[in-house]
Short mmCIF file of C-alpha atoms in Angstrom, two decimals:
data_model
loop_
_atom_site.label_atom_id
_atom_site.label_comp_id
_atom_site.label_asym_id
_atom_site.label_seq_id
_atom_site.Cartn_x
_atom_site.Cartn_y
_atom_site.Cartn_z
CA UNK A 4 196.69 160.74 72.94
CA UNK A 5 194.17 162.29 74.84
CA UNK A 6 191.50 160.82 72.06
CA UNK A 7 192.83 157.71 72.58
CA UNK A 8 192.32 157.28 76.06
CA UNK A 9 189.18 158.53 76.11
CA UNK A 10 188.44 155.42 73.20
CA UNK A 11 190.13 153.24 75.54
CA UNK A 12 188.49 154.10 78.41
CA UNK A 13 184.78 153.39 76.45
CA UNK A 14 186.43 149.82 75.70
CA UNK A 15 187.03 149.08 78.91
CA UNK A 16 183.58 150.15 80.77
CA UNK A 17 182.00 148.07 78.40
CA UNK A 18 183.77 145.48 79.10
CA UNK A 19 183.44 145.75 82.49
CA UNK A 20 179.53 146.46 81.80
CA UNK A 21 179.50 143.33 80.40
CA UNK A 22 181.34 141.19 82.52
CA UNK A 23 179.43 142.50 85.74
CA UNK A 24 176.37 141.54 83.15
CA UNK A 25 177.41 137.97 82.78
CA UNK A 26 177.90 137.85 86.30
CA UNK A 27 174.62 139.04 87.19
CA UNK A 28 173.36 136.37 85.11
CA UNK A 29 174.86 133.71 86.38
CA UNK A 30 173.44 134.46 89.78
CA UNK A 31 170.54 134.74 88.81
CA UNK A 32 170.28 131.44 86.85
CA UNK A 33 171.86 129.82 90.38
CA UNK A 34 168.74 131.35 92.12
CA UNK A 35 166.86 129.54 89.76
CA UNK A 36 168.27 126.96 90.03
CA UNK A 37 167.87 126.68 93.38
CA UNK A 38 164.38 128.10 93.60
CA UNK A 39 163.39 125.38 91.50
CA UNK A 40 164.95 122.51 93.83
CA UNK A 41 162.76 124.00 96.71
CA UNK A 42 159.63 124.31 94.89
CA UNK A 43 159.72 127.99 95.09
CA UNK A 44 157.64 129.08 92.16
CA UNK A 45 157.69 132.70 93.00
CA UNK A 46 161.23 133.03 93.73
CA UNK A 47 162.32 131.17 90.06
CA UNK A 48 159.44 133.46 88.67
CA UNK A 49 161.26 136.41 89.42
CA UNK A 50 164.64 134.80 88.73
CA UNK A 51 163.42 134.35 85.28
CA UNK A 52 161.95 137.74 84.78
CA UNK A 53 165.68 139.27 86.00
CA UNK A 54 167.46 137.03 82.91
CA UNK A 55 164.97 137.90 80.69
CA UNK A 56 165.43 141.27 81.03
CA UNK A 57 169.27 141.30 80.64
CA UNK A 58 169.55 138.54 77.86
CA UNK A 59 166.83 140.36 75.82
CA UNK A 60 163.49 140.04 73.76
CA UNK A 61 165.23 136.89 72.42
CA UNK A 62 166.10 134.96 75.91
CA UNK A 63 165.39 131.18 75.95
CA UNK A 64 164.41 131.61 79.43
CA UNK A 65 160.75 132.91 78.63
CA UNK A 66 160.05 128.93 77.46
CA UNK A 67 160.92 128.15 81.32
CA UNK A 68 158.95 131.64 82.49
CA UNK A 69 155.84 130.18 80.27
CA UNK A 70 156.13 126.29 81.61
CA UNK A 71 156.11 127.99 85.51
CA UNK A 72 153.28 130.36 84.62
CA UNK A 73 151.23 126.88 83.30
CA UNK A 74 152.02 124.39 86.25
CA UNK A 75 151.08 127.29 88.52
CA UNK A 76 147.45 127.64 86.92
CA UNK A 77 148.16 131.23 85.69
CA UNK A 78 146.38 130.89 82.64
CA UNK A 79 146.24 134.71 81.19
CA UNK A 80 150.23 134.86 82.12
CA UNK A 81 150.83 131.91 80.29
CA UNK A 82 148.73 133.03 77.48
CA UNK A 83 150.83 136.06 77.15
CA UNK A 84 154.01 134.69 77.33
CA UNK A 85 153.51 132.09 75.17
CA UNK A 86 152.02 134.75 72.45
CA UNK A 87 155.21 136.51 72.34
CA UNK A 88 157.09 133.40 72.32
CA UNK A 89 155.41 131.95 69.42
CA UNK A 90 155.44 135.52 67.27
CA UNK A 91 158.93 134.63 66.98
CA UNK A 92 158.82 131.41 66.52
CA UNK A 93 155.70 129.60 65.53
CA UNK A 94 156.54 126.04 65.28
CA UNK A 95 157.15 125.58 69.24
CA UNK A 96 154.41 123.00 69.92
CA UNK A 97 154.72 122.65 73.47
CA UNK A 98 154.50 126.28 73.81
CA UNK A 99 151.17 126.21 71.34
CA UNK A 100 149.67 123.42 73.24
CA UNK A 101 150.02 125.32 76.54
CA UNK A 102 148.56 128.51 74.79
CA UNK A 103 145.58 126.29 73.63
CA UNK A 104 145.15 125.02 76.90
CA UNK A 105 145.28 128.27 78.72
CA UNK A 106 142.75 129.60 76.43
CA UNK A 107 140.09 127.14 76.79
CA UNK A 108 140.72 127.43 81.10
CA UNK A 109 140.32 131.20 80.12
CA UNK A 110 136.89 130.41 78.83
CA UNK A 111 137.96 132.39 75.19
CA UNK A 112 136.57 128.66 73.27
CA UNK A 113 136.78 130.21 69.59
CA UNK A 114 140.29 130.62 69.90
CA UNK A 115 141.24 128.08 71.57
CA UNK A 116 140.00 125.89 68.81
CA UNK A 117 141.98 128.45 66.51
CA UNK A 118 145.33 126.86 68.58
CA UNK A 119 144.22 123.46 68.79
CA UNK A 120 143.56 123.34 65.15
CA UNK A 121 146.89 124.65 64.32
CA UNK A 122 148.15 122.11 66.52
CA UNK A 123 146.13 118.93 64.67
CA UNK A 124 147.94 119.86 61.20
CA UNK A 125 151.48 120.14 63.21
CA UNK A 126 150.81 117.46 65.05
CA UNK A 127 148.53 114.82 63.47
CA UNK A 128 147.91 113.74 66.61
CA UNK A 129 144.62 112.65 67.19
CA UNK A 130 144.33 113.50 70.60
CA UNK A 131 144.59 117.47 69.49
CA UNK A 132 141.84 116.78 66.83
CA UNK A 133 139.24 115.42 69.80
CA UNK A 134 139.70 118.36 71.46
CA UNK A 135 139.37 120.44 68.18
CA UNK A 136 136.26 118.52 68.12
CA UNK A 137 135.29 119.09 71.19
CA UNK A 138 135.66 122.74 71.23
CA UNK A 139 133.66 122.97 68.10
CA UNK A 140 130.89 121.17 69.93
CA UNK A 141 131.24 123.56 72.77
CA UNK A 142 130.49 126.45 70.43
CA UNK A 143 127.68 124.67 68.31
CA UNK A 144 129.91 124.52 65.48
CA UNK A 145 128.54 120.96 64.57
CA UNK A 146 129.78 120.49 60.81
CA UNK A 147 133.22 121.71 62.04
CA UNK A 148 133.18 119.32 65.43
CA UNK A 149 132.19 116.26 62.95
CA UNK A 150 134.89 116.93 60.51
CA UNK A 151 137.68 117.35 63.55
CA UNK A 152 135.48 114.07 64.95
CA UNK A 153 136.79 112.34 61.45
CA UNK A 154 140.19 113.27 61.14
CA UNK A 155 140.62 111.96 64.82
CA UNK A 156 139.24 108.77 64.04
CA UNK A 157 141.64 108.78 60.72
CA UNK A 158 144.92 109.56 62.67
CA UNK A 159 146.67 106.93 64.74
CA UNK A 160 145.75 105.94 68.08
CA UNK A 161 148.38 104.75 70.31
CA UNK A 162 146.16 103.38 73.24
CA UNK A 163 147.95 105.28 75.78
CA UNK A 164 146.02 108.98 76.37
CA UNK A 165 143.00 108.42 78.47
CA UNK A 166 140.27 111.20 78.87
CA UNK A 167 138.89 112.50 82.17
CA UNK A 168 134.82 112.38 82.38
CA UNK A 169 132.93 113.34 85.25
CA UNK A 170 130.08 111.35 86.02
CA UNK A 171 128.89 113.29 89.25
CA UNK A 172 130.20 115.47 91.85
CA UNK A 173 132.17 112.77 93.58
CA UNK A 174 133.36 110.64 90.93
CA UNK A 175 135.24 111.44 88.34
CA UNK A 176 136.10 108.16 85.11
CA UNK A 177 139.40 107.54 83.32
CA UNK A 178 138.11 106.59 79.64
CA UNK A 179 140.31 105.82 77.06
CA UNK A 180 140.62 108.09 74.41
CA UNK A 181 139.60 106.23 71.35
CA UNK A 182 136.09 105.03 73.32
CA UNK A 183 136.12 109.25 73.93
CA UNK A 184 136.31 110.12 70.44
CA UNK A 185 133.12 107.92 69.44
CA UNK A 186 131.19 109.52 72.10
CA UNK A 187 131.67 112.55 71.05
CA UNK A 188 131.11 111.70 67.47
CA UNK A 189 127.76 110.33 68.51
CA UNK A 190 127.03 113.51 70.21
CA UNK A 191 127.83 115.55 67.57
CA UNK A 192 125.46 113.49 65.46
CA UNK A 193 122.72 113.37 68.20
CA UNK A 194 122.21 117.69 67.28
CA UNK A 195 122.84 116.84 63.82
CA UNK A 196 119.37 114.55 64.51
CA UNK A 197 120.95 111.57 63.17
CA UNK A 198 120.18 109.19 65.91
CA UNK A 199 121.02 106.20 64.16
CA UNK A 200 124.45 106.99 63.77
CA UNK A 201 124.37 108.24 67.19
CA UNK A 202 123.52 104.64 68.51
CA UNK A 203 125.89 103.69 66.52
CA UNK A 204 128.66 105.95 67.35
CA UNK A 205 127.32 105.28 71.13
CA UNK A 206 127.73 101.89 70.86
CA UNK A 207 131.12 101.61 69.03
CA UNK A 208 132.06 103.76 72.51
CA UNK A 209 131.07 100.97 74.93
CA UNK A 210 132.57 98.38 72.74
CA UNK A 211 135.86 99.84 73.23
CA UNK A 212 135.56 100.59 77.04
CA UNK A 213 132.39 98.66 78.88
CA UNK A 214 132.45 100.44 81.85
CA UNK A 215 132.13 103.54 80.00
CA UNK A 216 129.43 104.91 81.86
CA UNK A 217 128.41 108.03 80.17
CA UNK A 218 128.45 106.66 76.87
CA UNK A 219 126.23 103.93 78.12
CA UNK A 220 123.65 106.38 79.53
CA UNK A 221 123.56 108.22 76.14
CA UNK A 222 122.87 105.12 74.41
CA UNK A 223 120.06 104.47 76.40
CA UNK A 224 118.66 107.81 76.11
CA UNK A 225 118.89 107.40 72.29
CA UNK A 226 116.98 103.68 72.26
CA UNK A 227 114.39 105.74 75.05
CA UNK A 228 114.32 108.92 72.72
CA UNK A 229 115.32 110.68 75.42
CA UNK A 230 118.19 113.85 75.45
CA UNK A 231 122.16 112.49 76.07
CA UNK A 232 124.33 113.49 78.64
CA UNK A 233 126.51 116.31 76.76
CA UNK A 234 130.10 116.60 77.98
#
């Protein structure tokens, strides 16, 4: 009898561990909750952290924790999160496309491009293989940046993603992506010293967009034999 009680007894604290568990939970997904109507990033950042750590390695919640960490600007967070996110689960493209992003604001370029050219093959987006390309660029990876350069001009392009370029410290151009993509091919072939294609490429870019006003000065630099703007 005694035995039994004693068993019984075990039953029951668990139980009760686990109901005051669930309850904890919920409280804390109500502070989220409302942390997130206020706009109270830090609050719902340690909201987050408190269901993590009672629902486990495996919580959803960490998507949430990474998303926060990423609209904040808290790049290394992110990265980490995100990295034990996708250890689990690889095929999470929002949460690789975050990753990628936070690497390149971390300044780490090579693997960045390592994320972004997962993400062109899950993807085939061509938007992710511009900035494969452009990444490659960035590291003087030329033959690499051309062949990203291709594959973005083979995918689709939808006409809706537009590209930020700054053309000085005060003003800052909205080009559309495809226009983008044939700049950047005609750098890429500018180092390649292929300047034919580069006028080429440079022109194809003002074609698309007329008032694209980097492109324009780069094909003017090429006619002059002068160096282009890099981006």
């Amino acid at each position: 009898m005694k035995r039994f009680y004693i068993t019984l007894s075990a039953v029951l604290a668990v139980a009760s561990f686990y109901a005051q568990s669930d309850a904890d939970i919920s409280q804390d997904k109500a502070v989220f909750k409302q942390a997130m109507i206020y706009a109270d990033a830090d609050v719902a950042i340690n909201a987050l952290y408190d269901i993590i750590a009672k629902e486990g390695d495996n919580s959803i919640y960490k998507d949430s924790l990474a998303y926060l960490y990423f609209s904040g600007r808290k790049y290394s967070s992110c990265f980490m999160v995100c990295a034990d996110i996708l250890s689990k689960d690889n095929k999470k493209q929002n949460i690789l496309e975050m990753q990628a992003i936070s690497l390149e604001n971390m300044g780490a370029i090579d693997k960045a491009a390592q994320a972004y050219a997962k993400l062109t093959i899950m993807t085939n987006n061509n938007y992710h293989a511009y900035k494969l390309g452009n990444l490659y660029f960035a590291l003087k990876k030329y033959d690499d940046a051309y062949k990203a350069v291709k594959k973005a001009l083979e995918l689709e392009d939808k006409g809706t993603i537009q590209v930020n370029y700054r053309v000085n410290q005060n003003y800052t151009q909205q080009v559309a992506l495809l226009a983008a993509i044939y700049n950047l091919k005609g750098l890429i072939e500018f180092e390649q010293e292929k300047n034919d294609l580069a006028k080429l490429s440079f022109q194809k870019a003002v074609d698309l967009q007329d008032d694209f006003v980097l492109a324009k000065e780069n094909l003017q630099a090429v006619i002059d034999g002068k160096k282009v703007k890099k981006e």
